[in-house]
């Protein structure tokens, strides 16, 4: 994870400090403004790469920076090449600030055309930069950030970076607002684990009903591209620091593949800032027109059902919502978001579609009517494939709640449920989350893939993983907690008889008495 990169941490520290000292003290405002600059830089880098690739292959490519741009509110035009990061970063400070405010940022806002979703969500976006010196210092730091990310990608075995997500996560950590309103990122290695378990394929429709900065959508995107390389040129795969095989994007991203991928990922969020961040994040990774929208997927305004093959999500555990706002199709007798989101995800899936969703472990054993009804529906109306219990430190330093991954297929039939108790995720379970050697991630993937051949075997419940028959789960009130079914191993302790212990104590007392007598004789 890039958050373990001390150089990048210091750069993020410096960037945040520059914005704070420059007069932008609101955390989310700072994150949004920094993201605009990251996006400008990344957009130029992506276009430059596409232009080089086109020159190499001889294919025609119409660059976003080709032609003239009409400055809003005027009849004045400017060569779009002047709007590139690599060009405007060399301008004098005051001239550059005015140039970015009045030309580059308006160009960026309308990047995909007047009718695009990106333009709609960027309509009210404002570029706030109190002084030219802040812009100059921010540009220098961002240049260094991208150099460090490139170095980390080359030397650290990270062939694919969630740039916006990494910077966002580190900023949240620095400004101590992580977890507010449920806005904290799922660690990248957990996203990779869930993608590996779901194994999304090219052409499938993939969604996240509470997508934030789009980390899960990028995780699925990354898996699909790596899987295409695995099938075509497996020698180009590299194993990353978490043990997952990954490949560079360009290896298989043909025009045909890109057109399919552009229509494959859908995300929703109720925070306009998150929608903007999510859209820019996907665009920074080559998805030109992301299907991310501002929408409350629990509300009456959302009615998509049976549309998606794959859903990956870590919906917010923010407590309760207003009963009058809940969509009528959601039948659970509750206002708790952690329950309603799982029901919503079930409805969003196509018949035969599969979801991996993170829930607080209380969902697995809660005794309330709605808790039990949800678990019963997952058993009776779906194939509940797996329950993976995760330790409470996985989401530190943002939150200490213990969580679990539920993996289920809509319309399937549950016969047995596979349970796994994760002990380590490859990082220390304290607030520092330092990389460690112990990790269950690869074992989870391996054992999950083997579970079909082992499904007739009851399994040893003393270990990390085992099957539990549906009937047993029903008998236990649909309790899905790992500890309910794990057989604890107690080591028998043999104590000495009381008279032996008393004898030993008497001997000790005698020795102490002798020692005291000797001390007195010396005085």
Coordinates of C-alpha atoms in Angstrom, one line a residue:
X1 CA 0.0 0.0 0.0
X2 CA 1.3 3.5 -0.9
X3 CA 0.4 4.7 2.6
X4 CA 3.4 2.7 3.8
X5 CA 5.6 4.8 1.5
X6 CA 7.3 7.4 3.8
X7 CA 8.5 9.6 0.9
X8 CA 4.9 9.9 -0.4
X9 CA 3.7 10.5 3.1
X10 CA 6.0 13.4 3.6
X11 CA 5.0 14.9 0.2
X12 CA 1.3 14.6 1.1
X13 CA 2.2 16.3 4.4
X14 CA 3.8 19.1 2.6
X15 CA 1.0 19.5 0.1
X16 CA -1.6 19.6 2.8
X17 CA 0.5 22.1 4.9
X18 CA 0.8 24.3 1.8
X19 CA -3.0 24.4 1.4
X20 CA -3.5 25.0 5.1
X21 CA -1.0 27.9 5.2
X22 CA -2.4 29.2 1.9
X23 CA -5.8 29.8 3.5
X24 CA -7.8 26.6 2.5
X25 CA -8.6 25.1 5.9
X26 CA -11.7 23.1 5.0
X27 CA -10.5 19.5 4.6
X28 CA -12.9 18.4 1.8
X29 CA -12.3 21.7 0.0
X30 CA -8.6 21.0 0.1
X31 CA -9.0 17.5 -1.1
X32 CA -11.2 18.6 -4.0
X33 CA -8.8 21.3 -5.1
X34 CA -5.9 19.0 -4.9
X35 CA -7.8 16.4 -6.9
X36 CA -8.4 19.0 -9.7
X37 CA -4.7 19.5 -9.9
X38 CA -3.9 15.8 -9.9
X39 CA -6.5 15.4 -12.6
X40 CA -4.9 18.1 -14.8
X41 CA -1.5 16.4 -14.4
X42 CA -2.8 12.9 -15.1
X43 CA -4.9 14.0 -18.0
X44 CA -1.8 15.4 -19.7
X45 CA 0.2 12.3 -19.0
X46 CA -2.6 10.0 -20.4
X47 CA -3.0 12.0 -23.5
X48 CA 0.8 12.1 -24.1
X49 CA 0.9 8.3 -23.8
X50 CA -2.0 7.9 -26.2
X51 CA -0.3 10.2 -28.7
X52 CA 3.0 8.3 -28.4
X53 CA 1.1 5.0 -28.9
X54 CA -0.7 6.3 -31.9
X55 CA 2.6 7.5 -33.5
X56 CA 4.1 4.1 -32.8
X57 CA 1.3 2.1 -34.3
X58 CA 0.4 4.6 -37.1
X59 CA -3.2 4.8 -36.0
X60 CA -5.0 8.1 -36.0
X61 CA -5.7 9.6 -32.6
X62 CA -7.7 12.8 -32.0
X63 CA -6.1 14.3 -28.9
X64 CA -8.1 16.2 -26.3
X65 CA -5.5 18.9 -26.6
X66 CA -5.9 19.3 -30.4
X67 CA -7.8 22.3 -31.8
X68 CA -9.1 25.6 -30.3
X69 CA -10.9 26.2 -27.1
X70 CA -13.3 29.1 -26.7
X71 CA -12.9 30.8 -23.3
X72 CA -16.3 30.9 -21.6
X73 CA -18.0 34.3 -21.5
X74 CA -15.9 35.5 -24.4
X75 CA -15.3 35.1 -28.1
X76 CA -11.6 34.6 -27.5
X77 CA -10.1 31.2 -28.4
X78 CA -6.9 29.5 -27.3
X79 CA -4.9 26.6 -28.7
X80 CA -5.8 23.6 -26.5
X81 CA -2.2 22.7 -26.3
X82 CA -1.7 25.7 -24.1
X83 CA -4.0 24.0 -21.6
X84 CA -1.7 21.1 -20.9
X85 CA -0.1 20.7 -17.5
X86 CA 3.3 20.3 -19.1
X87 CA 2.9 23.7 -20.8
X88 CA 1.2 25.9 -18.3
X89 CA 3.5 24.8 -15.4
X90 CA 6.3 26.9 -16.9
X91 CA 4.4 30.2 -16.9
X92 CA 5.2 32.9 -14.4
X93 CA 3.2 32.5 -11.1
X94 CA 0.6 35.3 -11.5
X95 CA 0.0 34.6 -15.2
X96 CA -0.3 30.8 -14.5
X97 CA -2.9 31.3 -11.8
X98 CA -5.1 33.4 -14.1
X99 CA -4.5 31.0 -16.9
X100 CA -5.6 28.0 -14.9
X101 CA -8.6 29.8 -13.3
X102 CA -10.0 31.2 -16.5
X103 CA -8.9 28.7 -19.2
X104 CA -7.6 25.4 -18.0
X105 CA -10.3 24.7 -15.3
X106 CA -13.2 25.7 -17.6
X107 CA -11.8 23.4 -20.3
X108 CA -11.5 20.6 -17.7
X109 CA -15.1 21.0 -16.5
X110 CA -16.4 20.6 -20.1
X111 CA -14.0 17.9 -21.1
X112 CA -16.6 15.3 -22.2
X113 CA -19.0 17.7 -23.9
X114 CA -22.0 19.8 -22.7
X115 CA -24.3 16.8 -22.4
X116 CA -21.9 14.5 -20.5
X117 CA -22.4 13.3 -16.9
X118 CA -19.0 14.6 -16.0
X119 CA -19.9 18.1 -17.2
X120 CA -23.2 18.0 -15.3
X121 CA -21.5 17.0 -12.0
X122 CA -18.7 19.6 -12.6
X123 CA -21.2 22.4 -13.3
X124 CA -20.9 23.9 -9.8
X125 CA -17.3 23.1 -9.2
X126 CA -15.1 26.0 -8.4
X127 CA -11.3 26.3 -8.6
X128 CA -10.2 28.0 -5.4
X129 CA -6.6 29.2 -5.2
X130 CA -6.1 32.2 -3.0
X131 CA -2.7 33.1 -4.3
X132 CA -0.3 32.3 -7.1
X133 CA 2.4 31.1 -4.8
X134 CA 0.2 28.3 -3.5
X135 CA -0.5 27.1 -7.0
X136 CA 3.3 27.1 -7.8
X137 CA 4.2 25.2 -4.7
X138 CA 1.3 22.7 -5.2
X139 CA 2.5 22.0 -8.8
X140 CA 6.0 21.3 -7.6
X141 CA 4.8 18.9 -4.9
X142 CA 2.4 17.1 -7.3
X143 CA 5.2 16.6 -9.8
X144 CA 7.2 15.0 -7.0
X145 CA 4.2 12.9 -6.0
X146 CA 3.9 11.4 -9.5
X147 CA 7.6 10.7 -9.7
X148 CA 7.4 8.9 -6.4
X149 CA 4.3 6.9 -7.5
X150 CA 6.2 5.9 -10.7
X151 CA 9.2 4.9 -8.7
X152 CA 7.0 2.9 -6.3
X153 CA 5.2 1.2 -9.3
X154 CA 8.5 0.2 -10.8
X155 CA 10.4 -0.9 -7.7
X156 CA 7.6 -1.9 -5.4
X157 CA 5.7 -4.4 -7.6
X158 CA 2.6 -2.2 -8.0
X159 CA 1.7 -2.4 -11.7
X160 CA -1.5 -0.5 -11.2
X161 CA -2.1 2.5 -9.0
X162 CA -5.3 4.1 -7.7
X163 CA -3.6 7.5 -7.7
X164 CA -6.5 9.6 -6.6
X165 CA -7.7 7.0 -4.0
X166 CA -4.2 6.8 -2.5
X167 CA -3.7 10.5 -2.2
X168 CA -7.3 10.9 -0.9
X169 CA -6.8 8.2 1.8
X170 CA -3.5 9.7 2.9
X171 CA -5.0 13.2 3.1
X172 CA -7.9 11.9 5.1
X173 CA -5.4 10.4 7.5
X174 CA -3.5 13.6 7.8
X175 CA -6.5 15.8 8.4
X176 CA -8.2 13.4 10.9
X177 CA -11.6 13.5 9.2
X178 CA -11.5 9.9 8.1
X179 CA -14.7 8.0 8.8
X180 CA -16.9 11.1 9.0
X181 CA -20.2 10.2 7.4
X182 CA -18.8 6.8 6.6
X183 CA -16.3 8.3 4.1
X184 CA -13.2 6.2 4.5
X185 CA -11.6 4.0 1.8
X186 CA -11.6 0.3 1.9
X187 CA -7.9 -0.8 2.0
X188 CA -6.7 -1.6 -1.5
X189 CA -5.6 -5.2 -0.6
X190 CA -9.1 -6.0 0.7
X191 CA -10.6 -4.7 -2.6
X192 CA -8.1 -6.9 -4.5
X193 CA -9.1 -9.9 -2.3
X194 CA -12.8 -9.3 -3.1
X195 CA -12.1 -8.9 -6.8
X196 CA -10.1 -12.1 -6.8
X197 CA -13.0 -14.0 -5.1
X198 CA -15.6 -12.6 -7.6
X199 CA -13.4 -12.9 -10.7
X200 CA -15.3 -10.3 -12.9
X201 CA -15.0 -10.9 -16.6
X202 CA -14.9 -8.6 -19.6
X203 CA -18.5 -7.7 -20.7
X204 CA -20.0 -8.1 -17.3
X205 CA -21.8 -5.1 -15.7
X206 CA -20.3 -4.1 -12.4
X207 CA -21.7 -1.7 -9.8
X208 CA -21.1 -0.1 -6.4
X209 CA -24.2 1.5 -4.8
X210 CA -22.0 3.7 -2.4
X211 CA -18.9 4.1 -4.5
X212 CA -17.0 7.0 -2.8
X213 CA -13.8 7.6 -4.8
X214 CA -14.5 4.5 -7.0
X215 CA -12.0 2.2 -5.4
X216 CA -14.1 -1.0 -5.9
X217 CA -14.8 -0.1 -9.5
X218 CA -11.1 0.4 -10.1
X219 CA -10.3 -2.9 -8.4
X220 CA -12.7 -4.8 -10.7
X221 CA -11.2 -2.9 -13.7
X222 CA -7.7 -3.9 -12.6
X223 CA -8.7 -7.5 -12.2
X224 CA -10.3 -7.7 -15.6
X225 CA -7.3 -6.3 -17.4
X226 CA -4.9 -8.5 -15.5
X227 CA -7.0 -11.6 -16.2
X228 CA -7.0 -10.7 -20.0
X229 CA -3.1 -10.6 -19.8
X230 CA -3.1 -13.9 -17.9
X231 CA -5.0 -15.5 -20.7
X232 CA -3.0 -13.9 -23.5
X233 CA 0.5 -13.2 -22.3
X234 CA 1.0 -14.5 -18.7
X235 CA 4.7 -13.7 -18.8
X236 CA 3.7 -10.0 -18.4
X237 CA 2.1 -10.5 -15.1
X238 CA 3.9 -9.4 -11.9
X239 CA 3.1 -10.3 -8.3
X240 CA 2.5 -7.3 -6.2
X241 CA 3.3 -6.8 -2.5
X242 CA 0.1 -8.4 -1.4
X243 CA 0.7 -11.6 -3.5
X244 CA -1.8 -10.8 -6.3
X245 CA -0.9 -11.1 -9.9
X246 CA -1.4 -7.8 -11.8
X247 CA -0.4 -6.4 -15.2
X248 CA 0.0 -2.9 -16.7
X249 CA -3.1 -1.4 -18.3
X250 CA -1.7 -0.9 -21.8
X251 CA -0.9 -4.6 -22.3
X252 CA -4.4 -5.5 -23.4
X253 CA -6.3 -2.2 -23.6
X254 CA -7.3 -2.3 -27.3
X255 CA -10.0 0.0 -28.7
X256 CA -12.5 -2.8 -28.6
X257 CA -11.7 -3.7 -25.0
X258 CA -11.8 -0.1 -24.0
X259 CA -15.3 0.5 -25.5
X260 CA -16.6 -2.5 -23.5
X261 CA -15.0 -1.4 -20.3
X262 CA -16.3 2.2 -20.6
X263 CA -19.8 0.8 -20.3
X264 CA -19.1 -1.8 -17.7
X265 CA -18.8 0.1 -14.4
X266 CA -21.6 2.0 -12.6
X267 CA -21.3 3.8 -9.3
X268 CA -23.6 5.9 -7.1
X269 CA -23.0 8.2 -4.1
X270 CA -25.0 10.7 -2.1
X271 CA -22.1 13.1 -1.7
X272 CA -21.5 15.4 -4.7
X273 CA -17.8 15.8 -3.8
X274 CA -17.4 12.0 -3.8
X275 CA -19.1 11.8 -7.2
X276 CA -16.7 14.3 -8.7
X277 CA -13.7 12.5 -7.0
X278 CA -14.9 9.1 -8.2
X279 CA -15.4 10.3 -11.8
X280 CA -12.0 11.9 -12.0
X281 CA -10.4 8.9 -10.4
X282 CA -11.8 6.6 -13.1
X283 CA -10.9 9.1 -15.8
X284 CA -7.3 9.2 -14.5
X285 CA -7.1 5.5 -15.1
X286 CA -8.4 5.5 -18.7
X287 CA -12.2 5.3 -18.4
X288 CA -13.1 8.4 -20.3
X289 CA -16.8 8.7 -19.4
X290 CA -17.4 7.1 -16.1
X291 CA -21.0 6.0 -15.2
X292 CA -21.0 7.5 -11.7
X293 CA -24.0 9.5 -10.6
X294 CA -25.3 11.4 -7.6
X295 CA -28.0 9.2 -6.2
X296 CA -29.2 7.7 -2.9
X297 CA -29.6 4.1 -3.8
X298 CA -31.8 3.5 -0.7
X299 CA -34.3 6.2 -1.6
X300 CA -37.5 6.2 -3.6
X301 CA -35.7 7.8 -6.6
X302 CA -33.6 4.7 -7.3
X303 CA -35.3 1.8 -9.0
X304 CA -32.7 -0.2 -10.8
X305 CA -33.3 -3.9 -10.3
X306 CA -31.8 -7.0 -11.9
X307 CA -29.2 -5.1 -13.9
X308 CA -25.8 -6.1 -12.6
X309 CA -23.6 -9.2 -12.9
X310 CA -21.2 -8.2 -10.1
X311 CA -21.5 -5.9 -7.2
X312 CA -18.6 -5.0 -4.9
X313 CA -19.3 -2.7 -2.0
X314 CA -18.5 -1.4 1.5
X315 CA -21.6 0.6 2.2
X316 CA -21.5 3.2 5.0
X317 CA -22.5 2.0 8.5
X318 CA -24.0 5.4 9.4
X319 CA -26.9 4.2 11.6
X320 CA -30.4 5.0 10.6
X321 CA -32.1 6.9 7.8
X322 CA -35.6 8.5 7.7
X323 CA -38.2 5.8 7.2
X324 CA -40.2 8.0 4.8
X325 CA -37.2 8.2 2.4
X326 CA -36.8 4.4 2.0
X327 CA -37.6 2.9 -1.3
X328 CA -40.8 0.8 -1.2
X329 CA -39.1 -2.2 -2.7
X330 CA -36.9 -2.6 0.4
X331 CA -39.0 -4.7 2.7
X332 CA -36.8 -5.2 5.7
X333 CA -38.5 -3.8 8.9
X334 CA -35.6 -1.4 9.7
X335 CA -34.0 1.9 9.0
X336 CA -30.5 0.7 9.6
X337 CA -28.3 1.3 6.5
X338 CA -26.0 -1.7 7.0
X339 CA -29.1 -4.0 6.5
X340 CA -30.9 -2.0 3.8
X341 CA -27.8 -1.8 1.6
X342 CA -27.4 -5.5 1.6
X343 CA -31.1 -5.8 0.5
X344 CA -30.6 -3.1 -2.1
X345 CA -27.5 -5.0 -3.5
X346 CA -29.6 -8.2 -3.7
X347 CA -32.2 -6.4 -5.8
X348 CA -29.6 -4.8 -8.0
X349 CA -28.1 -8.1 -9.0
X350 CA -29.3 -10.0 -12.1
X351 CA -30.5 -13.5 -11.5
X352 CA -27.2 -15.5 -11.2
X353 CA -25.3 -12.3 -10.4
X354 CA -22.8 -12.3 -7.5
X355 CA -22.0 -9.8 -4.8
X356 CA -19.2 -9.3 -2.3
X357 CA -20.2 -6.8 0.4
X358 CA -18.5 -5.8 3.6
X359 CA -20.8 -5.6 6.7
X360 CA -20.1 -5.0 10.4
X361 CA -20.0 -8.3 12.2
X362 CA -23.1 -7.4 14.2
X363 CA -25.1 -8.1 11.0
X364 CA -24.0 -11.7 11.3
X365 CA -25.6 -12.4 14.7
X366 CA -27.9 -9.5 15.6
X367 CA -31.0 -10.8 17.2
X368 CA -33.4 -8.1 15.9
X369 CA -36.2 -9.1 13.5
X370 CA -34.6 -7.3 10.5
X371 CA -31.2 -8.8 11.2
X372 CA -32.6 -12.3 11.2
X373 CA -34.8 -11.6 8.2
X374 CA -31.9 -10.4 6.1
X375 CA -29.8 -13.5 7.0
X376 CA -32.7 -15.8 6.2
X377 CA -33.2 -14.2 2.8
X378 CA -29.5 -14.7 2.0
X379 CA -29.8 -18.4 2.9
X380 CA -33.2 -19.0 1.3
X381 CA -33.2 -16.7 -1.8
X382 CA -29.6 -16.9 -2.7
X383 CA -26.6 -19.1 -2.6
X384 CA -24.6 -17.7 0.4
X385 CA -21.2 -18.9 -0.8
X386 CA -18.9 -17.5 1.9
X387 CA -18.7 -15.6 5.2
X388 CA -15.2 -14.2 5.7
X389 CA -14.7 -12.7 9.2
X390 CA -12.1 -10.0 9.3
X391 CA -10.3 -8.7 12.5
X392 CA -11.2 -5.4 13.9
X393 CA -7.9 -3.7 12.9
X394 CA -8.5 -4.0 9.2
X395 CA -10.0 -0.5 9.0
X396 CA -7.7 1.2 11.4
X397 CA -6.9 4.1 11.9
X398 CA -10.3 5.1 10.6
X399 CA -12.5 2.6 12.5
X400 CA -12.0 -0.3 14.9
X401 CA -15.2 -2.2 14.2
X402 CA -14.9 -5.9 13.3
X403 CA -16.2 -6.6 9.8
X404 CA -17.0 -9.5 7.5
X405 CA -17.3 -10.1 3.8
X406 CA -20.5 -11.7 2.6
X407 CA -20.3 -13.4 -0.8
X408 CA -23.6 -14.5 -2.3
X409 CA -25.2 -15.3 -5.7
X410 CA -28.8 -14.2 -6.4
X411 CA -31.2 -17.0 -7.2
X412 CA -28.8 -19.8 -6.2
X413 CA -29.5 -22.4 -3.6
X414 CA -27.6 -22.6 -0.3
X415 CA -26.6 -26.1 0.7
X416 CA -23.5 -25.3 2.9
X417 CA -21.8 -22.0 3.8
X418 CA -18.1 -21.7 3.7
X419 CA -16.6 -19.8 6.7
X420 CA -13.1 -18.4 7.0
X421 CA -11.7 -16.6 10.0
X422 CA -9.0 -14.1 8.8
X423 CA -6.3 -13.7 11.4
X424 CA -4.0 -11.4 9.5
X425 CA -4.4 -9.3 6.3
X426 CA -0.7 -8.6 5.8
X427 CA -0.6 -5.4 7.8
X428 CA -0.3 -4.7 11.6
X429 CA -3.7 -4.4 13.2
X430 CA -2.8 -1.2 15.0
X431 CA -3.2 2.4 13.9
X432 CA 0.1 2.3 12.0
X433 CA -0.9 -0.6 9.7
X434 CA 2.7 -1.4 8.8
X435 CA 3.5 -4.3 6.4
X436 CA 4.1 -7.6 8.0
X437 CA 4.9 -11.1 6.7
X438 CA 1.8 -12.9 8.0
X439 CA -1.2 -12.7 5.7
X440 CA -4.2 -14.9 5.1
X441 CA -5.2 -13.2 1.8
X442 CA -3.7 -15.8 -0.6
X443 CA -4.8 -18.7 1.6
X444 CA -8.4 -17.3 1.5
X445 CA -8.3 -17.2 -2.3
X446 CA -6.8 -20.6 -2.6
X447 CA -9.1 -22.3 -0.2
X448 CA -12.2 -20.5 -1.6
X449 CA -11.3 -21.9 -5.1
X450 CA -10.8 -25.4 -3.7
X451 CA -14.1 -25.3 -1.7
X452 CA -16.1 -26.8 -4.6
X453 CA -14.0 -30.0 -4.6
X454 CA -14.1 -30.1 -0.8
X455 CA -17.9 -29.4 -0.5
X456 CA -18.7 -32.9 0.5
X457 CA -16.2 -32.8 3.3
X458 CA -17.5 -31.4 6.6
X459 CA -14.1 -30.1 7.5
X460 CA -12.3 -29.6 10.8
X461 CA -13.8 -26.8 12.6
X462 CA -10.8 -26.3 14.7
X463 CA -9.0 -24.6 11.8
X464 CA -9.4 -21.3 10.0
X465 CA -12.0 -22.5 7.5
X466 CA -14.8 -25.0 7.3
X467 CA -18.3 -25.7 5.9
X468 CA -21.5 -25.4 7.9
X469 CA -24.7 -27.1 6.6
X470 CA -27.8 -25.0 5.9
X471 CA -29.9 -27.0 8.4
X472 CA -27.5 -26.2 11.2
X473 CA -27.5 -22.5 10.4
X474 CA -31.3 -22.6 10.4
X475 CA -31.4 -24.3 13.7
X476 CA -29.2 -21.5 15.1
X477 CA -31.5 -18.7 14.1
X478 CA -29.6 -18.1 10.9
X479 CA -26.6 -17.0 12.9
X480 CA -23.6 -16.4 10.6
X481 CA -20.9 -15.5 13.0
X482 CA -17.7 -17.5 12.6
X483 CA -17.3 -18.0 16.4
X484 CA -20.7 -19.7 16.6
X485 CA -19.5 -22.7 14.6
X486 CA -15.7 -22.7 15.2
X487 CA -14.7 -25.5 17.6
X488 CA -12.3 -24.0 20.2
X489 CA -9.3 -26.1 21.2
X490 CA -8.7 -26.0 24.9
X491 CA -5.4 -27.3 26.2
X492 CA -5.8 -29.2 29.4
X493 CA -3.8 -27.7 32.3
X494 CA -2.7 -30.2 35.0
X495 CA -2.3 -28.6 38.4
X496 CA -0.4 -30.1 41.4
X497 CA -2.3 -31.4 44.4
X498 CA -3.0 -28.8 47.1
X499 CA -0.7 -30.5 49.7
X500 CA 2.2 -30.4 47.2
X501 CA 1.6 -26.7 46.5
X502 CA 1.4 -25.9 50.3
X503 CA 4.6 -27.8 50.9
X504 CA 6.4 -25.8 48.3
X505 CA 5.1 -22.6 49.8
X506 CA 6.3 -23.7 53.2
X507 CA 9.8 -24.4 51.8
X508 CA 9.9 -20.9 50.2
X509 CA 8.8 -19.4 53.5
X510 CA 11.6 -21.3 55.3
X511 CA 14.2 -20.1 52.9
X512 CA 13.0 -16.5 53.3
X513 CA 13.3 -16.9 57.1
X514 CA 16.9 -18.2 56.9
X515 CA 17.8 -15.3 54.7
X516 CA 16.4 -12.7 57.1
X517 CA 18.2 -14.4 60.0
X518 CA 21.5 -14.1 58.1
X519 CA 20.9 -10.4 57.4
X520 CA 20.3 -9.7 61.1
X521 CA 23.6 -11.5 62.0
X522 CA 25.5 -9.2 59.7
X523 CA 24.1 -6.0 61.2

